XYZ file of C-alpha atoms in Angstrom:
617
model
C 7.646 -67.371 16.415
C 9.027 -68.628 19.746
C 9.183 -65.336 21.680
C 6.396 -65.856 24.231
C 6.984 -69.464 25.134
C 8.930 -68.917 28.368
C 5.701 -68.506 30.284
C 5.139 -72.278 29.940
C 6.908 -75.104 31.772
C 8.354 -76.943 28.791
C 10.015 -79.567 30.950
C 6.647 -80.746 32.285
C 5.534 -83.353 29.765
C 2.041 -83.699 31.302
C 1.338 -79.970 31.061
C 2.739 -79.907 27.566
C 0.553 -82.810 26.493
C -2.585 -81.211 27.961
C -1.905 -77.871 26.299
C -1.116 -79.520 22.993
C -4.356 -81.524 23.144
C -6.407 -78.466 24.067
C -4.904 -76.477 21.204
C -5.573 -79.298 18.771
C -9.199 -79.574 19.935
C -9.618 -75.813 19.675
C -8.402 -75.835 16.094
C -10.656 -78.735 15.128
C -13.719 -77.152 16.756
C -12.950 -73.843 15.050
C -12.991 -75.555 11.686
C -9.412 -74.631 10.891
C -7.296 -76.571 8.415
C -4.163 -78.670 8.789
C -4.940 -80.337 12.125
C -4.168 -83.691 10.504
C -1.502 -85.983 11.894
C 1.929 -85.991 10.291
C 2.999 -88.660 7.825
C 6.744 -88.910 7.222
C 8.634 -90.811 4.551
C 12.354 -91.636 4.384
C 13.749 -88.350 2.988
C 12.412 -86.047 5.686
C 15.604 -83.955 5.789
C 15.447 -83.121 2.065
C 13.534 -79.849 1.756
C 11.597 -79.157 -1.433
C 8.984 -76.915 0.222
C 9.607 -73.528 -1.449
C 8.683 -71.234 1.446
C 11.654 -71.672 3.793
C 14.269 -70.487 1.310
C 16.861 -72.853 2.828
C 17.699 -76.398 1.767
C 21.198 -77.419 2.892
C 23.113 -77.208 6.163
C 25.025 -73.927 6.037
C 22.320 -72.012 4.136
C 21.128 -68.841 5.821
C 19.928 -65.272 5.418
C 19.786 -62.101 7.482
C 17.151 -59.497 8.307
C 17.898 -56.033 9.684
C 15.745 -54.404 12.333
C 13.773 -51.204 11.800
C 11.943 -48.916 14.208
C 12.618 -49.944 17.808
C 14.799 -52.779 16.469
C 17.103 -50.571 14.422
C 20.692 -51.757 14.780
C 19.704 -55.357 15.597
C 19.803 -58.333 13.237
C 17.790 -61.521 12.928
C 19.066 -64.593 11.093
C 17.605 -67.848 9.822
C 20.085 -70.667 9.143
C 20.335 -74.437 8.906
C 23.086 -75.445 11.322
C 22.993 -79.246 11.443
C 21.094 -82.527 11.434
C 19.437 -84.508 14.215
C 17.094 -87.453 14.580
C 14.028 -86.771 16.702
C 11.758 -89.704 17.525
C 13.362 -91.560 14.628
C 12.669 -88.766 12.099
C 15.615 -87.217 10.245
C 15.504 -83.468 10.916
C 17.361 -80.338 9.957
C 18.117 -77.848 12.733
C 16.755 -74.407 11.880
C 18.334 -71.720 14.046
C 16.327 -68.492 14.451
C 18.748 -66.053 16.034
C 18.070 -62.544 17.359
C 14.614 -61.353 18.355
C 15.158 -57.672 19.130
C 17.342 -55.580 21.406
C 17.116 -57.909 24.395
C 20.105 -57.857 26.768
C 20.249 -61.654 26.449
C 20.950 -63.105 23.013
C 17.765 -64.915 22.111
C 17.782 -67.892 19.770
C 15.795 -71.023 19.029
C 16.950 -74.280 17.429
C 13.947 -75.843 15.750
C 14.111 -79.430 14.472
C 12.216 -79.427 11.214
C 11.321 -82.219 8.802
C 9.336 -82.411 5.578
C 6.325 -84.724 5.476
C 5.089 -86.744 2.516
C 3.008 -83.825 1.195
C 5.934 -81.349 1.434
C 4.699 -79.513 4.535
C 7.564 -78.476 6.811
C 6.816 -79.582 10.375
C 8.717 -79.282 13.627
C 9.160 -81.885 16.320
C 11.375 -80.145 18.847
C 12.546 -76.662 19.845
C 15.290 -75.625 22.248
C 17.028 -72.347 22.901
C 17.162 -69.317 25.153
C 14.433 -66.694 25.428
C 14.871 -62.950 25.980
C 14.892 -63.332 29.759
C 17.662 -65.923 29.686
C 15.329 -68.862 30.336
C 15.980 -72.163 28.600
C 13.328 -73.299 26.146
C 12.733 -77.025 25.709
C 9.734 -78.320 23.777
C 9.074 -81.512 21.854
C 6.096 -83.510 20.682
C 5.329 -86.953 22.051
C 5.279 -88.827 18.744
C 6.053 -88.082 15.067
C 2.384 -87.929 14.094
C 1.979 -84.948 16.451
C 4.627 -82.897 14.602
C 3.339 -79.364 14.094
C 3.179 -77.560 10.777
C 5.699 -74.740 10.456
C 5.236 -73.942 6.748
C 2.557 -75.512 4.529
C 3.466 -76.663 1.041
C 0.373 -75.025 -0.471
C -0.836 -72.086 1.626
C -4.558 -71.291 1.514
C -6.029 -68.139 2.960
C -7.641 -68.952 6.289
C -5.450 -71.952 7.142
C -4.455 -71.909 10.794
C -1.694 -73.946 12.411
C -0.890 -74.549 16.055
C 2.713 -73.944 17.045
C 3.999 -74.051 20.598
C 1.439 -73.975 23.420
C -0.423 -70.696 23.240
C 0.850 -69.791 19.761
C -0.543 -70.180 16.252
C 0.014 -69.071 12.642
C -2.679 -68.170 10.141
C -2.411 -67.613 6.395
C -3.726 -64.103 5.774
C -2.933 -63.609 2.073
C -1.161 -65.291 -0.858
C 0.270 -64.070 -4.193
C 1.624 -60.968 -2.480
C 4.367 -58.652 -3.752
C 6.794 -57.113 -1.254
C 8.227 -53.862 -2.700
C 11.902 -52.991 -2.522
C 12.870 -52.114 1.060
C 15.296 -49.530 2.415
C 17.903 -52.285 2.925
C 18.044 -52.612 -0.866
C 16.381 -56.022 -0.887
C 13.467 -56.719 -3.179
C 11.096 -56.459 -4.810
C 9.908 -60.001 -4.050
C 7.048 -61.782 -5.765
C 4.740 -64.714 -5.043
C 4.766 -64.238 -1.293
C 2.412 -65.412 1.426
C 1.520 -63.383 4.486
C 1.160 -65.423 7.665
C 0.221 -64.012 11.059
C 1.716 -65.298 14.283
C -0.425 -64.890 17.367
C -0.091 -65.681 21.054
C -2.236 -65.857 24.170
C -1.295 -62.272 25.097
C -2.962 -60.929 21.957
C 0.313 -59.922 20.288
C 0.562 -60.497 16.548
C 3.482 -60.625 14.127
C 2.989 -60.470 10.377
C 5.574 -62.415 8.367
C 6.054 -62.515 4.603
C 7.566 -65.701 3.145
C 8.316 -65.612 -0.574
C 8.617 -68.635 -2.801
C 12.195 -69.990 -2.928
C 13.435 -66.952 -0.994
C 12.130 -67.425 2.558
C 11.325 -64.726 5.102
C 11.747 -61.238 3.623
C 9.805 -59.039 6.043
C 8.270 -59.141 9.529
C 6.077 -56.542 11.240
C 5.749 -57.022 14.997
C 2.839 -55.489 16.895
C 3.533 -56.265 20.553
C 2.014 -53.132 21.970
C -0.190 -50.359 20.619
C 1.873 -47.621 18.978
C 5.088 -49.604 18.607
C 6.853 -49.536 15.242
C 9.259 -52.411 14.875
C 10.110 -55.286 12.618
C 12.589 -56.774 10.221
C 13.568 -56.270 6.597
C 15.575 -58.729 4.515
C 19.189 -57.809 3.860
C 20.198 -58.549 0.250
C 22.618 -61.422 -0.130
C 25.683 -59.853 -1.713
C 27.834 -61.534 -4.349
C 31.025 -59.422 -4.566
C 32.307 -58.754 -8.072
C 29.288 -60.577 -9.480
C 28.611 -59.438 -13.004
C 26.060 -61.488 -14.880
C 25.607 -58.897 -17.634
C 25.958 -60.201 -21.158
C 24.591 -62.478 -23.864
C 24.478 -66.242 -23.393
C 23.671 -69.427 -25.259
C 21.161 -71.686 -23.490
C 20.620 -75.439 -23.788
C 18.619 -77.993 -21.796
C 18.151 -81.772 -21.716
C 15.613 -83.400 -19.393
C 13.097 -86.219 -19.083
C 9.668 -86.555 -17.521
C 10.141 -87.940 -14.005
C 7.361 -90.507 -14.514
C 7.392 -91.535 -18.178
C 11.094 -90.740 -18.916
C 10.080 -89.060 -22.176
C 13.096 -86.847 -23.086
C 12.849 -83.139 -23.795
C 15.288 -80.587 -25.215
C 15.555 -76.808 -25.459
C 17.933 -74.420 -27.217
C 17.982 -70.650 -27.077
C 19.555 -67.491 -25.711
C 19.622 -65.431 -22.517
C 20.341 -61.715 -22.260
C 21.087 -60.207 -18.821
C 21.256 -56.459 -18.256
C 21.532 -55.397 -14.612
C 18.756 -57.277 -12.836
C 16.741 -57.749 -16.034
C 16.557 -61.217 -17.571
C 15.321 -61.933 -21.103
C 15.236 -65.486 -22.451
C 14.062 -67.075 -25.714
C 14.129 -70.757 -26.605
C 12.799 -73.386 -28.975
C 11.483 -76.795 -28.007
C 9.214 -79.398 -29.595
C 6.186 -77.235 -28.737
C 7.534 -74.203 -30.589
C 8.997 -70.822 -29.685
C 8.892 -69.381 -26.156
C 10.158 -66.301 -24.331
C 10.378 -64.986 -20.793
C 11.389 -61.644 -19.320
C 11.496 -60.242 -15.800
C 13.667 -58.890 -13.026
C 15.648 -60.988 -10.588
C 17.773 -60.894 -7.469
C 20.689 -63.126 -6.513
C 21.688 -64.912 -3.303
C 24.738 -67.005 -2.404
C 24.224 -70.577 -1.199
C 26.362 -72.554 1.219
C 27.992 -74.647 -1.511
C 29.146 -71.528 -3.381
C 26.376 -71.715 -5.979
C 23.972 -68.830 -6.503
C 20.211 -68.596 -6.595
C 18.777 -66.407 -9.321
C 15.461 -65.409 -7.782
C 12.778 -64.793 -10.391
C 9.134 -63.971 -9.758
C 8.264 -67.606 -10.554
C 10.845 -69.059 -8.189
C 14.523 -69.562 -7.507
C 16.858 -70.917 -10.186
C 20.043 -72.393 -8.719
C 23.233 -72.397 -10.797
C 26.878 -73.239 -10.414
C 28.721 -70.176 -11.723
C 32.344 -69.415 -12.560
C 32.018 -66.090 -14.370
C 31.425 -67.568 -17.815
C 29.132 -70.565 -17.485
C 26.066 -71.479 -15.413
C 25.031 -75.089 -14.822
C 21.633 -75.909 -13.334
C 20.701 -79.366 -12.035
C 18.790 -80.376 -8.936
C 17.765 -83.376 -6.871
C 14.034 -82.942 -7.521
C 11.842 -82.510 -10.621
C 11.184 -78.972 -11.819
C 7.789 -77.286 -12.133
C 7.139 -79.299 -15.309
C 7.970 -82.582 -13.492
C 11.210 -82.992 -15.440
C 14.616 -84.108 -14.240
C 17.451 -82.580 -16.198
C 20.091 -79.925 -16.494
C 20.646 -76.589 -18.219
C 23.787 -74.911 -19.541
C 23.914 -71.129 -19.909
C 27.283 -69.988 -21.281
C 28.552 -66.581 -22.362
C 28.687 -66.113 -26.113
C 32.151 -65.865 -27.618
C 32.816 -62.488 -29.244
C 35.168 -61.172 -31.948
C 35.581 -64.655 -33.392
C 37.615 -65.692 -36.399
C 38.642 -69.072 -37.787
C 41.878 -69.076 -35.789
C 39.826 -69.197 -32.582
C 38.178 -72.403 -33.788
C 41.089 -74.306 -35.357
C 42.527 -76.952 -33.072
C 41.718 -80.081 -31.086
C 38.733 -80.515 -28.762
C 37.617 -83.156 -26.308
C 33.917 -83.743 -26.765
C 31.060 -85.623 -25.127
C 27.636 -86.516 -26.523
C 24.569 -87.797 -24.696
C 21.471 -88.977 -26.546
C 18.106 -90.183 -25.232
C 15.662 -91.884 -27.564
C 12.175 -90.378 -27.868
C 10.624 -93.672 -28.999
C 12.513 -96.481 -27.267
C 13.578 -94.656 -24.068
C 17.073 -95.897 -24.846
C 20.227 -93.908 -24.068
C 23.687 -93.609 -25.517
C 26.842 -91.606 -24.768
C 30.083 -91.012 -26.614
C 33.447 -89.519 -25.647
C 36.288 -88.609 -27.952
C 38.208 -85.908 -29.796
C 37.649 -83.771 -32.851
C 40.151 -81.712 -34.807
C 39.026 -78.701 -36.822
C 41.574 -78.096 -39.595
C 42.424 -74.776 -41.222
C 41.200 -76.035 -44.636
C 37.641 -76.338 -43.301
C 37.717 -80.086 -42.758
C 37.408 -81.994 -39.498
C 38.064 -85.453 -38.084
C 36.155 -86.829 -35.089
C 36.943 -90.053 -33.222
C 34.901 -91.331 -30.311
C 33.940 -94.411 -28.326
C 30.474 -95.418 -27.091
C 29.613 -96.811 -23.662
C 29.611 -100.337 -25.084
C 33.167 -99.970 -26.384
C 32.326 -99.386 -30.052
C 34.549 -96.858 -31.796
C 33.525 -94.544 -34.606
C 35.394 -92.128 -36.884
C 33.717 -89.413 -38.907
C 35.158 -86.848 -41.306
C 33.513 -83.836 -42.857
C 33.674 -80.108 -43.281
C 32.858 -77.224 -40.976
C 31.834 -73.632 -41.564
C 31.800 -70.610 -39.271
C 29.262 -67.808 -38.947
C 31.637 -65.416 -37.194
C 29.008 -62.698 -36.836
C 26.648 -64.834 -34.758
C 29.223 -67.213 -33.261
C 27.705 -70.361 -34.789
C 29.436 -73.339 -36.401
C 27.937 -75.950 -38.675
C 29.826 -79.216 -38.254
C 29.828 -82.303 -40.478
C 26.184 -82.174 -41.546
C 25.041 -81.989 -37.924
C 22.979 -79.205 -36.390
C 24.280 -75.765 -35.429
C 26.905 -75.543 -32.689
C 27.284 -72.474 -30.494
C 30.629 -70.887 -29.600
C 31.104 -69.796 -26.004
C 33.853 -68.199 -23.969
C 36.733 -70.272 -22.539
C 36.962 -72.618 -25.515
C 33.531 -74.202 -25.044
C 31.217 -75.213 -27.891
C 27.875 -76.954 -27.424
C 24.679 -77.960 -29.155
C 21.316 -79.250 -27.930
C 18.379 -80.698 -29.858
C 14.968 -79.101 -29.487
C 13.096 -81.832 -31.376
C 13.696 -85.541 -32.045
C 16.506 -86.199 -34.521
C 16.495 -88.632 -37.418
C 16.748 -91.549 -34.978
C 14.348 -89.995 -32.491
C 17.133 -88.686 -30.259
C 17.149 -85.743 -27.934
C 20.591 -84.892 -26.652
C 23.562 -82.599 -26.494
C 27.184 -82.293 -27.645
C 29.737 -80.536 -25.449
C 33.248 -79.544 -26.612
C 36.184 -78.133 -24.617
C 39.290 -76.940 -26.474
C 42.489 -78.851 -25.742
C 45.699 -77.086 -24.828
C 49.370 -78.074 -24.780
C 50.002 -75.860 -21.771
C 50.822 -78.058 -18.760
C 48.598 -77.788 -15.685
C 49.830 -78.416 -12.144
C 47.811 -79.624 -9.128
C 48.188 -76.154 -7.572
C 46.506 -74.655 -10.646
C 43.275 -76.573 -10.073
C 43.265 -77.055 -6.284
C 40.117 -75.716 -4.656
C 36.427 -76.289 -4.061
C 34.116 -77.060 -6.969
C 30.367 -77.213 -7.345
C 29.238 -80.495 -8.893
C 26.238 -80.755 -11.191
C 25.332 -83.751 -13.358
C 22.734 -85.456 -15.532
C 22.959 -89.198 -16.113
C 20.770 -91.975 -17.422
C 20.748 -95.647 -16.635
C 22.739 -97.689 -19.119
C 19.312 -99.023 -20.161
C 18.022 -95.519 -20.928
C 15.825 -95.059 -17.897
C 15.558 -93.871 -15.255
C 17.218 -90.460 -15.414
C 19.051 -89.031 -12.437
C 20.380 -85.557 -11.919
C 21.939 -84.045 -8.884
C 24.380 -81.752 -7.217
C 27.123 -81.638 -4.672
C 30.634 -80.393 -4.047
C 34.142 -81.629 -4.733
C 37.447 -80.631 -3.194
C 40.536 -81.029 -5.380
C 43.729 -81.058 -3.354
C 47.329 -80.419 -4.492
C 48.310 -83.889 -3.233
C 46.512 -85.536 -6.154
C 43.257 -86.451 -4.425
C 39.673 -85.455 -5.166
C 36.922 -85.746 -2.557
C 33.256 -85.552 -3.486
C 29.940 -85.227 -1.680
C 26.959 -85.595 -4.008
C 23.195 -86.113 -3.879
C 21.228 -87.922 -6.575
C 17.607 -87.245 -7.489
C 16.623 -90.832 -6.652
C 17.783 -90.339 -3.047
C 21.354 -91.620 -2.909
C 23.963 -89.632 -0.983
C 27.430 -90.464 -2.290
C 30.660 -89.499 -0.495
C 34.092 -90.672 -1.551
C 37.646 -89.980 -2.620
C 39.762 -90.808 -5.676
C 43.147 -89.909 -7.081
C 43.672 -87.839 -10.207
C 46.490 -87.354 -12.710
C 47.093 -84.401 -15.008
C 48.185 -84.229 -18.638
C 48.952 -84.217 -21.348
C 48.036 -80.560 -21.606
C 44.695 -79.732 -19.969
C 43.467 -83.308 -19.653
C 42.699 -84.979 -16.326
C 42.276 -88.665 -15.569
C 41.245 -90.729 -12.547
C 43.439 -93.846 -12.390
C 42.178 -96.599 -10.172
C 38.578 -95.362 -10.174
C 35.682 -97.566 -11.208
C 35.494 -95.888 -14.598
C 38.982 -94.508 -15.293
C 37.630 -92.006 -17.799
C 39.639 -89.057 -18.996
C 38.248 -85.566 -18.419
C 39.109 -82.107 -19.684
C 39.921 -78.847 -17.878
C 38.821 -75.527 -19.353
C 41.667 -73.273 -20.554
C 41.080 -70.824 -17.658
C 41.193 -73.718 -15.132
C 37.801 -72.880 -13.606
C 35.802 -75.745 -15.051
C 36.245 -79.510 -15.400
C 34.131 -81.907 -17.426
C 34.292 -85.654 -16.763
C 32.301 -88.303 -18.656
C 30.918 -91.453 -17.108
C 30.470 -94.104 -19.785
C 32.283 -97.346 -18.967
C 29.892 -99.993 -17.684
C 30.344 -103.551 -16.352
C 30.012 -106.635 -18.537
C 26.674 -107.394 -16.874
C 25.219 -103.913 -16.266
C 22.486 -103.076 -13.771
C 20.003 -100.188 -13.875
C 22.118 -98.205 -11.417
C 25.122 -98.168 -13.760
C 24.936 -94.549 -14.853
C 26.167 -92.951 -18.064
C 26.363 -89.215 -18.563
C 28.338 -86.061 -17.986
C 29.640 -84.577 -14.736
C 30.349 -80.849 -14.517
C 32.694 -79.435 -11.857
C 32.507 -75.651 -11.624
C 35.083 -73.873 -9.507
C 33.395 -71.774 -6.852
C 33.942 -68.024 -6.802
C 33.566 -67.989 -3.008
C 35.540 -69.616 -0.175
C 34.241 -70.274 3.326
C 37.452 -68.880 4.880
C 37.383 -65.693 2.804
C 35.856 -63.718 5.664
C 36.195 -60.283 4.060
C 35.077 -61.622 0.656
C 37.954 -60.200 -1.387
C 38.576 -63.457 -3.304
C 41.654 -64.266 -1.190
C 42.289 -65.935 2.153
C 45.112 -64.044 3.816
C 46.055 -62.025 6.897
C 43.015 -59.771 6.599
C 40.820 -62.844 7.117
C 43.149 -64.104 9.839
C 42.562 -60.863 11.770
C 38.808 -61.510 11.716
C 39.367 -65.124 12.697
C 41.609 -64.073 15.590
C 39.024 -61.623 16.913
C 36.481 -64.436 17.110
C 38.858 -67.088 18.489
C 37.248 -69.131 21.305
C 34.092 -67.011 21.162
C 30.973 -69.076 21.807
C 27.772 -67.661 20.367
C 25.598 -68.205 17.300
C 26.197 -66.401 14.028
C 30.008 -66.044 14.103
C 31.398 -65.801 10.569
C 34.497 -67.845 11.504
C 32.404 -70.672 12.956
C 32.709 -72.771 9.818
C 31.207 -75.975 11.218
C 28.202 -74.143 12.735
C 28.625 -75.453 16.285
C 28.368 -71.940 17.826
C 32.035 -71.900 18.881
C 35.211 -70.838 17.071
C 37.834 -73.408 18.040
C 40.445 -75.846 16.707
C 38.024 -77.460 14.261
C 37.472 -74.092 12.595
C 41.211 -73.359 12.677
C 41.803 -76.606 10.777
C 39.356 -75.485 8.076
C 40.966 -72.041 7.950
C 44.439 -73.544 7.603
C 43.290 -75.816 4.779
C 42.161 -72.756 2.819
C 45.115 -70.502 3.722
C 46.310 -68.337 0.772
C 43.444 -69.503 -1.435
C 42.586 -67.043 -4.171
C 40.283 -67.031 -7.140
C 43.197 -66.866 -9.569
C 41.016 -67.232 -12.653
C 39.082 -64.081 -11.741
C 42.120 -61.792 -11.292
């Protein structure tokens, strides 16, 4: 994109306006699409367009040069936020455009319009000759399309003066490249062109972003870029999993449930599940990529599936409806193996969340259950309205398949790390869809140092009145000093940042004294997972009083782990020292993405000093 722009005087607003107008007229007269004016809403910095492959500040990916560009790299990353002409934008940095003696980069202020097109309003940077680039539009409605939400062959978009993009093909497959990346599916091919007659072909794949570029600057040249696979060290997804899902239609709030299994072998994914429509299955290959919050994207042919992952359990929840227009969450947990009754006997904290198929009502419960050696069990729990209930009954174990039948309820599925869950795939006796989630209690004391670290937050909640639903994601930092900080985004648009104190015990329980809810949570036996219910509501509740479950999954990556060995130590400090006070884009130790390694980055490094993924060693 922005390689040829230095021939224009970007500081001359009159020239810029004339050229922009001429380009716009040319496109209209040529009968091209997408020359309409931009229409922006309020959430312009929330990206749901699938073609960029980046959503949050800190996300990025790398391409390696081939041909004349061999040895060079090219990166795409979101480095910050900025308002341009009153529009909330993300800053997309495109860094590295060949083997130029001057490091070439462009910071493009992008925003998503009301129809999910990604547009840009401003571009600054340095071209290959060392000239400063400075371009912006005169008003928001002149924002130029960078990536359309729904590409159609023949669409043509004006970019900077003298440059355009055209959609050449859709539904393309990019085979596996020599970098090891790919294959990639559901890709569009767009062609960049300039006044000089040069063309660049670029392949953007759904939920992945740019995976390949072929540049044809001069006849006979062979050069371009191939995606470098995003590596997840020590990542081993192989195994058999239980799968459960609870969601609701984003318009009608009709609930929906799924239950099934997932088998992963290498990069092959096979999934079966039941829902109210019957039996379903899916199989295909996938790739993985690490995200800035420590979560991973599992990139299927149909799109990218984002999960929080700790080695045993995956949690999926997002801030936007899925392809079926549902808001919800999924749990995929490794099946427990070599089970006997002694693995089951004991006390569990459990949470239940039900949503009524008929009344659109919702209910949650939180309590404990004890499974006794004689095959009996006692469960005690409290509802969000304060009602308490006690139930007794028997339980049986299918140790071959890892399934329990509990107190005349449905089947419950045994997972690693003391987790048991069940989901409904059709309305129950009372018309409920929902799930039950159990975590085994332990008498072993847990210290703040045991759980300190960064966690990925995923949640599904309903209004105390049953609708609307909200799901979302974020991060939480648990510190040894007894504080927990969170940064979360809800599907209805709220961005919530705050801090609370926590207390530990007895055993593997955690509580949040002084918080608005003061609920008690539970920590998984391996200390890599925390579940916290939200169920206490005010005497006079409002629709925004949420009830539901919050999942905190300990990340397997740390921003200061520069050599990615699951520890932050002197090896990382050596890398940090080599980059100290360096000022250029793309530095791995530049944690706050301001293109300079300085005291702010040192503070972050110090805060993570001697971190290690204890639960993985």
